[in-house]
Coordinates of C-alpha atoms in Angstrom, one line a residue:
X1 CA -0.2 28.8 7.7
X2 CA 3.3 27.2 7.4
X3 CA 4.0 23.7 8.7
X4 CA 7.3 22.1 8.5
X5 CA 7.7 18.7 9.6
X6 CA 11.3 18.1 8.0
X7 CA 12.8 18.2 11.1
X8 CA 11.5 19.5 14.7
X9 CA 8.0 20.5 14.0
X10 CA 7.1 24.2 13.6
X11 CA 3.9 25.8 12.7
X12 CA 3.9 29.7 11.9
X13 CA 0.8 31.8 10.9
X14 CA 0.2 33.9 7.8
X15 CA 2.3 36.8 9.5
X16 CA 5.2 34.5 10.2
X17 CA 4.4 34.5 13.8
X18 CA 5.1 30.7 15.7
X19 CA 2.1 28.9 16.6
X20 CA 3.1 27.4 20.1
X21 CA 2.3 23.4 19.6
X22 CA 5.1 22.4 22.1
X23 CA 7.0 18.9 21.9
X24 CA 4.8 16.6 23.6
X25 CA 2.3 14.1 22.3
X26 CA 0.1 16.9 20.7
X27 CA 3.0 17.8 18.4
X28 CA 3.5 14.0 17.6
X29 CA 0.1 13.6 16.9
X30 CA -0.2 16.6 14.7
X31 CA 3.2 15.4 12.8
X32 CA 1.3 12.1 12.2
X33 CA -1.4 14.0 10.6
X34 CA 0.8 16.2 8.6
X35 CA 2.7 13.2 7.2
X36 CA -0.6 12.1 5.5
X37 CA -2.0 15.6 5.1
X38 CA -5.2 15.2 3.0
X39 CA -5.9 11.6 3.9
X40 CA -8.2 10.2 6.4
X41 CA -5.9 8.7 9.1
X42 CA -7.3 6.2 11.5
X43 CA -7.3 6.6 15.3
X44 CA -5.3 3.1 15.8
X45 CA -2.6 4.7 13.5
X46 CA -2.4 7.9 15.3
X47 CA -2.4 6.2 18.8
X48 CA 0.4 3.7 17.6
X49 CA 2.4 7.1 16.4
X50 CA 2.1 9.1 19.7
X51 CA 2.6 6.0 22.0
X52 CA 4.8 3.8 20.1
X53 CA 7.0 2.9 22.5
X54 CA 4.4 2.4 25.5
X55 CA 1.0 0.5 25.9
X56 CA -1.8 2.6 24.4
X57 CA -3.4 3.9 27.6
X58 CA -7.1 3.3 28.0
X59 CA -7.5 7.5 28.0
X60 CA -5.7 7.6 24.5
X61 CA -8.8 8.2 22.4
X62 CA -10.0 10.8 24.7
X63 CA -6.5 12.5 24.7
X64 CA -6.6 12.9 21.1
X65 CA -9.8 14.3 21.1
X66 CA -8.5 16.7 23.4
X67 CA -5.4 17.3 21.2
X68 CA -8.0 18.2 18.2
X69 CA -9.7 20.6 20.2
X70 CA -6.8 22.3 21.4
X71 CA -5.3 22.3 17.8
X72 CA -8.6 23.9 16.2
X73 CA -8.6 26.6 18.9
X74 CA -5.1 27.1 18.2
X75 CA -5.5 27.4 14.4
X76 CA -8.6 29.6 14.8
X77 CA -6.8 32.1 17.1
X78 CA -4.1 32.5 14.3
X79 CA -6.8 33.0 11.5
X80 CA -6.3 29.7 10.1
X81 CA -10.0 28.5 10.2
X82 CA -11.1 24.9 10.5
X83 CA -8.3 22.5 9.2
X84 CA -8.7 19.1 11.1
X85 CA -11.6 17.3 10.1
X86 CA -13.2 14.4 11.6
X87 CA -15.4 11.1 10.6
X88 CA -16.4 7.9 12.9
X89 CA -12.9 6.4 13.6
X90 CA -10.5 9.0 11.6
X91 CA -9.3 12.4 11.6
X92 CA -7.5 14.3 8.7
X93 CA -5.8 17.8 8.2
X94 CA -6.3 19.7 5.3
X95 CA -3.2 21.7 3.9
X96 CA -3.3 24.5 1.3
X97 CA -0.8 24.5 -1.6
X98 CA 2.6 25.8 -0.5
X99 CA 2.0 25.5 3.3
X100 CA 3.8 22.1 4.0
X101 CA 7.6 21.5 3.7
X102 CA 6.9 18.0 2.9
X103 CA 4.7 18.8 -0.4
X104 CA 7.4 21.3 -1.6
X105 CA 10.0 18.8 -1.2
X106 CA 8.1 16.3 -3.3
X107 CA 7.2 19.1 -6.1
X108 CA 11.0 19.9 -6.3
X109 CA 11.4 16.1 -6.7
X110 CA 9.0 16.3 -9.8
X111 CA 10.2 19.1 -11.2
X112 CA 13.8 18.0 -10.9
X113 CA 12.7 14.6 -12.7
X114 CA 11.0 16.9 -15.6
X115 CA 14.5 18.9 -15.8
X116 CA 16.3 15.9 -16.4
X117 CA 14.0 14.8 -18.9
X118 CA 14.5 18.1 -21.1
X119 CA 18.3 17.8 -20.8
X120 CA 18.4 20.2 -17.9
X121 CA 20.6 18.8 -15.1
X122 CA 21.8 22.0 -14.0
X123 CA 18.4 23.0 -13.3
X124 CA 17.8 19.8 -11.4
X125 CA 20.6 20.1 -9.3
X126 CA 19.6 23.6 -8.2
X127 CA 16.0 22.4 -7.4
X128 CA 16.9 19.4 -5.5
X129 CA 19.9 21.3 -3.6
X130 CA 17.0 23.7 -2.5
X131 CA 14.8 20.7 -1.4
X132 CA 17.8 19.4 0.9
X133 CA 17.9 22.7 2.8
X134 CA 14.1 21.7 3.8
X135 CA 15.3 19.1 6.1
X136 CA 16.3 20.5 9.6
X137 CA 17.3 17.6 11.9
X138 CA 15.1 15.1 14.0
X139 CA 11.4 15.3 13.6
X140 CA 8.8 15.7 16.2
X141 CA 8.1 12.1 16.3
X142 CA 11.2 9.6 16.7
X143 CA 8.9 7.0 15.4
X144 CA 7.3 7.4 11.6
X145 CA 5.6 4.4 9.9
X146 CA 8.0 4.1 6.4
X147 CA 6.2 4.7 3.3
X148 CA 7.0 5.3 0.0
X149 CA 5.9 8.8 0.0
X150 CA 6.8 9.6 3.8
X151 CA 9.4 12.2 4.8
X152 CA 11.8 9.7 5.4
X153 CA 12.0 7.8 2.1
X154 CA 11.7 11.0 0.3
X155 CA 14.8 12.3 2.2
X156 CA 16.8 9.4 0.4
X157 CA 14.8 9.7 -3.0
X158 CA 15.8 13.7 -3.0
X159 CA 19.7 12.7 -2.6
X160 CA 19.3 9.8 -4.9
X161 CA 18.0 12.1 -7.8
X162 CA 20.7 14.8 -6.6
X163 CA 23.5 12.3 -7.3
X164 CA 21.9 11.3 -11.1
X165 CA 21.6 15.0 -11.6
X166 CA 25.2 15.7 -10.8
X167 CA 26.3 12.9 -13.1
X168 CA 24.1 14.1 -15.9
X169 CA 25.7 17.5 -15.4
X170 CA 29.0 16.3 -15.4
X171 CA 29.8 17.2 -11.9
X172 CA 31.2 13.9 -10.6
X173 CA 32.7 15.2 -7.2
X174 CA 29.4 16.2 -6.2
X175 CA 27.9 13.0 -7.2
X176 CA 30.7 10.9 -5.3
X177 CA 29.8 13.0 -2.3
X178 CA 26.2 12.4 -2.3
X179 CA 26.7 8.4 -3.1
X180 CA 29.0 7.9 0.0
X181 CA 26.5 10.0 2.1
X182 CA 23.9 7.2 0.8
X183 CA 26.1 4.0 1.2
X184 CA 26.7 5.0 4.9
X185 CA 23.2 5.7 5.6
X186 CA 21.8 2.5 4.1
X187 CA 24.5 0.1 3.4
X188 CA 22.4 -2.7 2.5
X189 CA 21.1 -0.8 -0.7
X190 CA 23.3 -2.4 -3.3
X191 CA 22.1 -0.1 -6.0
X192 CA 24.0 2.9 -4.5
X193 CA 27.2 0.9 -4.2
X194 CA 26.9 -0.3 -8.0
X195 CA 26.6 3.7 -8.9
X196 CA 29.5 4.6 -6.5
X197 CA 32.1 1.9 -8.0
X198 CA 31.1 2.6 -11.7
X199 CA 31.3 6.6 -10.9
X200 CA 34.5 6.1 -9.5
X201 CA 35.7 3.8 -12.1
X202 CA 34.9 6.4 -14.8
X203 CA 36.4 9.2 -13.0
X204 CA 39.7 7.4 -13.5
X205 CA 39.4 6.9 -9.3
X206 CA 40.1 3.1 -9.8
X207 CA 41.6 2.3 -6.4
X208 CA 38.8 4.0 -4.5
X209 CA 36.5 2.1 -6.8
X210 CA 37.9 -1.1 -5.8
X211 CA 37.5 -0.2 -2.2
X212 CA 34.1 0.7 -2.2
X213 CA 33.4 -2.7 -3.7
X214 CA 35.3 -4.4 -1.1
X215 CA 33.4 -2.3 1.6
X216 CA 30.4 -3.5 0.2
X217 CA 31.1 -6.9 0.2
X218 CA 32.2 -7.0 3.8
X219 CA 29.1 -5.1 4.9
X220 CA 26.8 -7.6 2.9
X221 CA 28.7 -10.8 4.2
X222 CA 28.9 -9.7 8.0
X223 CA 25.4 -8.4 8.3
X224 CA 23.4 -10.2 5.8
X225 CA 25.4 -13.2 5.0
X226 CA 25.1 -12.7 1.5
X227 CA 27.1 -12.1 -1.9
X228 CA 27.2 -9.2 -4.0
X229 CA 24.6 -9.2 -6.6
X230 CA 25.3 -9.4 -10.3
X231 CA 25.1 -5.9 -11.4
X232 CA 27.7 -5.2 -8.5
X233 CA 30.0 -8.0 -9.5
X234 CA 29.8 -6.9 -12.9
X235 CA 30.8 -3.1 -11.9
X236 CA 33.6 -4.7 -10.0
X237 CA 34.8 -6.7 -13.2
X238 CA 34.7 -3.7 -15.3
X239 CA 37.0 -1.9 -13.0
X240 CA 39.5 -5.1 -12.9
X241 CA 39.8 -5.1 -16.7
X242 CA 39.7 -1.0 -16.9
X243 CA 36.5 -1.1 -19.2
X244 CA 35.2 2.3 -18.6
X245 CA 31.6 3.1 -19.9
X246 CA 29.9 5.8 -18.6
X247 CA 27.6 6.7 -21.7
X248 CA 23.9 6.3 -20.8
X249 CA 23.1 3.5 -22.9
X250 CA 20.9 0.5 -21.7
X251 CA 22.7 -1.6 -19.0
X252 CA 22.4 -5.3 -18.7
X253 CA 19.4 -6.2 -17.3
X254 CA 19.6 -6.7 -13.7
X255 CA 18.6 -9.7 -11.9
X256 CA 16.6 -8.5 -8.8
X257 CA 14.1 -9.9 -6.2
X258 CA 12.2 -7.4 -4.7
X259 CA 9.5 -9.6 -3.6
X260 CA 7.9 -8.8 -0.2
X261 CA 9.1 -11.1 2.9
X262 CA 6.9 -14.4 2.5
X263 CA 4.5 -15.3 5.3
X264 CA 6.0 -18.1 7.9
X265 CA 2.8 -20.1 6.8
X266 CA 0.1 -20.2 4.2
X267 CA -2.6 -22.7 5.0
X268 CA -5.5 -23.7 3.2
X269 CA -4.2 -22.9 -0.3
X270 CA -2.6 -26.1 -1.5
X271 CA -5.0 -26.8 -4.5
X272 CA -4.6 -23.4 -5.7
X273 CA -0.8 -23.7 -5.5
X274 CA -0.6 -26.8 -7.2
X275 CA -2.9 -25.5 -9.9
X276 CA -1.0 -22.3 -10.8
X277 CA 2.3 -24.4 -10.5
X278 CA 1.0 -26.7 -13.4
X279 CA -0.2 -23.9 -15.6
X280 CA 3.4 -22.1 -15.0
X281 CA 5.4 -24.9 -16.5
X282 CA 3.3 -25.5 -19.2
X283 CA 4.9 -24.3 -22.7
X284 CA 3.3 -21.1 -24.0
X285 CA 3.9 -18.3 -27.1
X286 CA 3.2 -15.5 -25.0
X287 CA 3.8 -14.9 -21.0
X288 CA 2.1 -16.9 -18.6
X289 CA -0.7 -14.8 -16.7
X290 CA -2.3 -15.8 -13.8
X291 CA -5.2 -13.7 -12.3
X292 CA -6.0 -14.0 -8.4
X293 CA -9.5 -12.0 -7.5
X294 CA -11.4 -11.8 -4.4
X295 CA -12.7 -10.0 -1.2
X296 CA -10.1 -7.6 0.4
X297 CA -8.4 -9.6 3.3
X298 CA -9.0 -13.1 1.6
X299 CA -5.2 -13.4 1.0
X300 CA -4.6 -12.6 -2.6
X301 CA -1.2 -11.1 -2.1
X302 CA -0.1 -13.6 0.2
X303 CA -0.8 -16.3 -2.1
X304 CA 0.9 -14.2 -5.1
X305 CA 4.2 -13.5 -2.7
X306 CA 4.2 -17.2 -1.4
X307 CA 4.1 -18.4 -5.4
X308 CA 6.7 -15.6 -6.2
X309 CA 9.2 -17.2 -3.6
X310 CA 8.4 -20.5 -4.5
X311 CA 8.4 -20.4 -8.0
X312 CA 11.4 -17.8 -8.2
X313 CA 14.1 -19.9 -9.2
X314 CA 12.7 -20.9 -12.7
X315 CA 12.7 -17.2 -13.4
X316 CA 16.4 -16.7 -13.3
X317 CA 16.3 -12.9 -14.8
X318 CA 14.4 -11.7 -11.9
X319 CA 11.5 -11.5 -9.4
X320 CA 9.9 -8.2 -9.3
X321 CA 7.1 -6.9 -7.2
X322 CA 4.8 -3.6 -8.0
X323 CA 2.0 -2.5 -5.6
X324 CA -0.3 -0.5 -8.0
X325 CA -2.3 0.4 -4.9
X326 CA -5.8 0.5 -6.6
X327 CA -7.3 0.7 -3.3
X328 CA -4.9 2.7 -1.1
X329 CA -5.6 5.8 0.7
X330 CA -2.2 7.2 -0.5
X331 CA -3.6 7.0 -4.2
X332 CA -2.9 4.7 -7.4
X333 CA 0.2 4.0 -8.9
X334 CA 0.0 5.3 -12.6
X335 CA 0.9 2.9 -15.3
X336 CA 3.5 5.1 -16.2
X337 CA 5.0 5.5 -13.0
X338 CA 5.0 1.5 -12.6
X339 CA 6.8 1.2 -15.7
X340 CA 9.6 3.6 -15.0
X341 CA 10.1 1.8 -11.8
X342 CA 10.3 -1.6 -13.7
X343 CA 12.7 0.2 -16.0
X344 CA 14.7 1.9 -13.7
X345 CA 17.5 -0.5 -13.5
X346 CA 17.7 -1.1 -17.1
X347 CA 17.6 2.1 -19.0
X348 CA 19.0 5.8 -18.7
X349 CA 17.1 7.9 -16.4
X350 CA 16.7 10.7 -19.3
X351 CA 15.2 8.1 -21.5
X352 CA 12.8 6.9 -18.7
X353 CA 11.6 10.2 -17.4
X354 CA 10.7 12.0 -20.7
X355 CA 8.9 8.6 -22.4
X356 CA 4.9 8.8 -22.2
X357 CA 2.9 5.6 -21.0
X358 CA 3.0 4.0 -24.8
X359 CA 6.4 4.5 -25.3
X360 CA 7.3 3.1 -21.7
X361 CA 5.6 0.0 -22.5
X362 CA 7.0 -0.5 -25.8
X363 CA 10.5 0.0 -24.1
X364 CA 9.7 -2.3 -21.3
X365 CA 8.6 -5.1 -23.8
X366 CA 11.4 -4.7 -25.8
X367 CA 13.8 -4.9 -22.7
X368 CA 12.3 -7.9 -21.5
X369 CA 11.6 -9.9 -24.9
X370 CA 14.4 -12.4 -24.0
X371 CA 14.1 -12.3 -20.4
X372 CA 12.5 -15.1 -18.0
X373 CA 10.8 -13.1 -15.3
X374 CA 8.3 -13.5 -12.7
X375 CA 6.2 -10.1 -12.1
X376 CA 3.6 -9.9 -9.3
X377 CA 1.1 -7.0 -10.0
X378 CA -0.7 -6.4 -6.6
X379 CA -4.1 -4.4 -6.5
X380 CA -4.4 -3.4 -10.2
X381 CA -6.6 -0.7 -11.5
X382 CA -8.0 -2.3 -14.6
X383 CA -7.3 -4.7 -17.4
X384 CA -5.4 -2.0 -19.6
X385 CA -3.1 -1.7 -16.8
X386 CA -2.0 -5.3 -17.0
X387 CA -1.8 -5.5 -20.7
X388 CA 0.9 -2.6 -20.5
X389 CA 2.9 -3.8 -17.8
X390 CA 3.1 -7.5 -19.0
X391 CA 6.5 -8.4 -20.2
X392 CA 7.2 -9.1 -23.9
X393 CA 8.8 -12.7 -23.1
X394 CA 7.1 -16.2 -23.5
X395 CA 8.9 -17.5 -20.8
X396 CA 7.9 -14.9 -18.0
X397 CA 5.3 -15.7 -15.5
X398 CA 2.9 -12.6 -14.6
X399 CA 0.7 -12.8 -11.0
X400 CA -2.3 -10.4 -10.9
X401 CA -4.2 -9.5 -7.9
X402 CA -7.5 -7.6 -8.1
X403 CA -10.5 -7.0 -6.0
X404 CA -12.6 -7.1 -9.2
X405 CA -13.1 -9.2 -12.0
X406 CA -10.7 -8.5 -15.0
X407 CA -13.1 -8.9 -17.8
X408 CA -11.5 -9.2 -21.2
X409 CA -8.0 -10.1 -20.0
X410 CA -6.6 -13.0 -21.9
X411 CA -5.4 -15.0 -18.9
X412 CA -3.8 -18.3 -18.6
X413 CA -5.7 -18.9 -15.3
X414 CA -8.2 -16.9 -13.5
X415 CA -8.8 -17.9 -9.9
X416 CA -11.4 -16.6 -7.5
X417 CA -9.4 -16.8 -4.1
X418 CA -12.4 -17.8 -1.6
X419 CA -12.3 -17.2 2.6
X420 CA -10.5 -20.3 3.9
X421 CA -12.2 -23.5 5.0
X422 CA -13.1 -23.8 8.4
X423 CA -10.6 -26.5 9.4
X424 CA -7.8 -24.3 7.7
X425 CA -8.9 -21.0 9.3
X426 CA -9.0 -22.6 12.8
X427 CA -5.7 -24.0 12.1
X428 CA -4.3 -20.4 11.1
X429 CA -5.6 -18.7 14.4
X430 CA -4.6 -21.6 16.9
X431 CA -1.1 -21.9 18.2
X432 CA 0.7 -23.9 21.3
X433 CA -0.3 -20.7 23.3
X434 CA -4.0 -20.8 22.2
X435 CA -5.2 -24.5 21.8
X436 CA -8.6 -24.6 22.0
X437 CA -10.3 -25.8 18.9
X438 CA -14.0 -25.1 19.8
X439 CA -13.2 -21.5 20.6
X440 CA -10.8 -21.3 17.6
X441 CA -13.8 -22.4 15.5
X442 CA -16.1 -19.8 17.0
X443 CA -13.3 -16.8 16.3
X444 CA -12.8 -18.0 12.8
X445 CA -16.4 -17.9 11.8
X446 CA -16.8 -14.4 13.3
X447 CA -13.8 -13.7 11.1
X448 CA -15.5 -14.7 8.2
X449 CA -12.7 -17.1 7.6
X450 CA -10.5 -14.3 6.3
X451 CA -6.9 -14.7 6.8
X452 CA -6.7 -10.8 7.2
X453 CA -9.0 -11.1 10.1
X454 CA -7.6 -14.3 11.5
X455 CA -3.9 -12.6 12.0
X456 CA -5.4 -9.6 13.3
X457 CA -7.5 -11.7 16.0
X458 CA -4.2 -13.5 16.6
X459 CA -2.4 -10.5 17.2
X460 CA -4.6 -9.2 19.6
X461 CA -4.4 -12.4 21.5
X462 CA -0.4 -12.1 21.6
X463 CA -0.3 -8.4 22.5
X464 CA -2.9 -8.7 25.7
X465 CA -1.9 -11.3 28.0
X466 CA -4.7 -12.9 29.8
X467 CA -7.3 -12.7 26.7
X468 CA -8.2 -16.1 25.4
X469 CA -10.0 -17.2 22.5
X470 CA -13.1 -17.7 24.3
X471 CA -13.6 -14.2 25.5
X472 CA -12.6 -13.2 22.2
X473 CA -15.1 -15.2 20.9
X474 CA -17.7 -13.6 23.1
X475 CA -16.3 -10.1 22.1
X476 CA -16.6 -10.5 18.5
X477 CA -20.2 -12.1 18.8
X478 CA -21.5 -8.5 20.7
X479 CA -23.3 -6.1 18.7
X480 CA -20.5 -3.8 17.0
X481 CA -17.7 -6.1 18.6
X482 CA -16.4 -7.0 15.1
X483 CA -16.2 -3.4 13.9
X484 CA -14.1 -2.7 16.8
X485 CA -11.8 -5.5 17.1
X486 CA -11.2 -6.3 13.4
X487 CA -11.2 -2.6 12.3
X488 CA -8.4 -2.7 10.2
X489 CA -10.1 -5.4 8.0
X490 CA -13.2 -3.5 7.8
X491 CA -11.6 -0.6 7.1
X492 CA -9.8 -2.2 3.9
X493 CA -13.4 -3.7 2.9
X494 CA -14.8 0.2 3.0
X495 CA -11.8 1.2 0.5
X496 CA -13.7 -0.8 -2.2
X497 CA -16.9 0.9 -1.0
X498 CA -15.6 4.4 -1.6
X499 CA -14.7 3.4 -5.4
X500 CA -18.3 2.8 -6.1
X501 CA -20.6 5.3 -7.7
X502 CA -22.6 6.8 -5.4
X503 CA -26.0 5.0 -6.4
X504 CA -24.1 1.8 -5.9
X505 CA -22.8 3.2 -2.7
X506 CA -26.3 3.8 -1.4
X507 CA -27.6 0.1 -2.2
X508 CA -24.6 -1.3 -0.8
X509 CA -24.7 0.2 2.6
X510 CA -28.2 -0.5 3.3
X511 CA -28.0 -4.3 2.2
X512 CA -26.9 -4.6 5.7
X513 CA -30.5 -4.3 6.9
X514 CA -31.4 -7.4 5.0
X515 CA -30.8 -10.6 7.2
X516 CA -29.1 -13.7 6.2
X517 CA -29.3 -15.0 2.4
X518 CA -32.7 -13.0 1.5
X519 CA -31.0 -10.1 -0.7
X520 CA -33.1 -10.3 -4.0
X521 CA -33.1 -7.4 -6.6
X522 CA -36.6 -6.7 -5.5
X523 CA -35.3 -5.9 -2.0
X524 CA -32.5 -3.9 -3.2
X525 CA -34.8 -1.9 -5.2
X526 CA -36.9 -1.0 -2.2
X527 CA -33.7 -0.1 0.0
X528 CA -32.5 2.7 -2.9
X529 CA -36.2 3.4 -4.0
X530 CA -35.4 2.7 -7.4
X531 CA -36.1 0.5 -10.3
X532 CA -35.7 -3.5 -10.2
X533 CA -33.6 -3.4 -13.5
X534 CA -31.2 -0.8 -11.9
X535 CA -30.9 -2.9 -8.7
X536 CA -29.9 -6.0 -10.7
X537 CA -27.1 -4.2 -12.2
X538 CA -25.8 -3.0 -8.9
X539 CA -25.8 -6.2 -7.7
X540 CA -24.1 -7.5 -10.7
X541 CA -21.3 -4.8 -10.1
X542 CA -20.9 -5.7 -6.3
X543 CA -20.6 -9.7 -7.4
X544 CA -17.8 -8.5 -9.5
X545 CA -16.3 -6.5 -6.6
X546 CA -16.7 -9.7 -4.4
X547 CA -18.6 -7.7 -2.0
X548 CA -21.9 -10.0 -2.4
X549 CA -22.1 -13.7 -2.8
X550 CA -24.5 -15.7 -4.8
X551 CA -26.5 -18.3 -2.7
X552 CA -29.0 -19.1 -5.5
X553 CA -29.8 -18.0 -8.7
X554 CA -31.7 -15.1 -7.6
X555 CA -30.6 -14.7 -3.8
X556 CA -27.6 -13.2 -2.5
X557 CA -25.6 -12.5 0.8
X558 CA -23.1 -10.5 2.3
X559 CA -20.0 -11.9 3.7
X560 CA -19.7 -11.5 7.5
X561 CA -17.0 -8.5 7.6
X562 CA -18.7 -6.8 4.5
X563 CA -22.1 -6.6 6.8
X564 CA -20.0 -4.6 9.3
X565 CA -18.3 -2.2 6.9
X566 CA -22.0 -1.6 4.9
X567 CA -23.6 -1.0 8.5
X568 CA -20.4 1.4 9.4
X569 CA -20.8 3.3 6.3
X570 CA -24.8 3.5 6.8
X571 CA -24.3 4.9 10.1
X572 CA -22.1 7.5 8.8
X573 CA -23.9 8.6 6.0
X574 CA -27.6 8.0 6.5
X575 CA -29.5 9.7 9.2
X576 CA -31.8 7.6 11.7
X577 CA -34.9 9.2 9.9
X578 CA -33.6 7.7 6.5
X579 CA -32.7 4.3 8.1
X580 CA -36.2 4.5 9.5
X581 CA -37.8 5.2 6.2
X582 CA -35.6 2.3 4.5
X583 CA -36.7 -0.4 6.9
X584 CA -40.4 0.6 6.4
X585 CA -40.0 0.2 2.7
X586 CA -38.3 -2.8 3.0
X587 CA -41.1 -4.4 5.4
X588 CA -43.7 -3.3 2.9
X589 CA -41.9 -5.1 0.3
X590 CA -41.6 -8.2 2.4
X591 CA -45.4 -8.4 3.3
X592 CA -46.5 -7.6 -0.5
X593 CA -44.0 -10.6 -1.7
X594 CA -45.7 -12.9 1.2
X595 CA -49.1 -12.0 0.3
X596 CA -48.2 -12.6 -3.5

């Protein structure tokens, strides 16, 4: 099979014959799956893609089941076999190497990067030019969620890399053409204007460089009300004094702020903010390192970003944000790739592309040795990744978020971000439209006082006129109600579950069978049919992952929404007979304990 989504959707069988998908909702559904081929895609996300500009109809999930049934028939008729897989609440499409044009374009970018690293820019130009031909016009869906690895952002990356390859090959006219196209498509990306001004100046086209600078200034002022950044200003000054320097030497570090947008309000975190501010302003001989760990959805990233904006002025050499995606369905960001991104504005491309991770880390420390940077490392993989990404200056601040404890990291401050207190959670949920403190308290309790769950609940109220806090509280209290209404948060918790070893997952998902704060190592051993010593090790790991909380020296409990995640995993992976057998073992253990 051949799937083409970089333009109108096209599907062809192995003989080159077209497969009639049409251009309606089924085509948009298939396009949404192919954009994330190999990933489990939530039904909610697929529905948003298909009905993005309309209210999702009650028949949406039935319609999508029909699309899957029809697509499976079509693929089978054309000899493609079973391509669309399903599990509770998700679909996934499987494509083979060489079948999807999006994958072909991604591979071209990787190969071109390697060619540039090997000082072969002509080969890079050839690869990227062929990749550009893959884009054939407007896609089947006029709405695609923007992602770093998605078709739209990849189209930008291909052209950006092509401009770099043209410059490295000495083909300046080609580079100017591509950069002008990029500045037209997205005039707010200041880095493109910097490259264009420098390139025009270096090519002896001084008046065009000045004109490009003033175009950028006019757009930034009219649309964003901002002045040009430091790097663009420096490029313009070089034009005015006619200082030409196109050599690939390290550039002056760029003052850059790429922090995400701060939330309108951050409630219940005043003590944490005050503590971190105090530590950040203490004199140190190494970068200040603050770690924030806790349960998925507890608000670690929101707190880190809030601190970044609040303290940013104290770090004049830049405020950087890197999402390491340790628990993302899109896959982890390697330490080497993260370092290349951080070094991208300060070092020449060929120097960065060809270096290994240790060389990149050394280069990063050297580049930042005299800078005061604020760096947020979000959702890190492990301690070693933090060590490699930490800047080299004593005056810098690094804020790290992690779902698990970072044992062995010499942090200036380590905080466990807990769920909100009840009053703060109710305040976050309530608004002028939904002021009803008793019902807000009930909903907040059902949300486990997790900010992510409270935001989802609030969005549901706003998007569904006529719905009240009272009936939402009733719905959340129903069996299975939280798993449906707060599915986004439950899914985030399950990404931690999938990273556990098989024997740990077995224990975790069956812990939902133990009510209240009655989890013990003996009971956990009964759930898995294992030894108590092994069960204790599993419980320790779950504690470190913040999927379990200790309520007394030998007793534990699952947080509210973690119970729902465990139950969802159990229903998906354990048969009814297995669950019945586990319940019997658990009852027998409880009876033996009571007799003893």
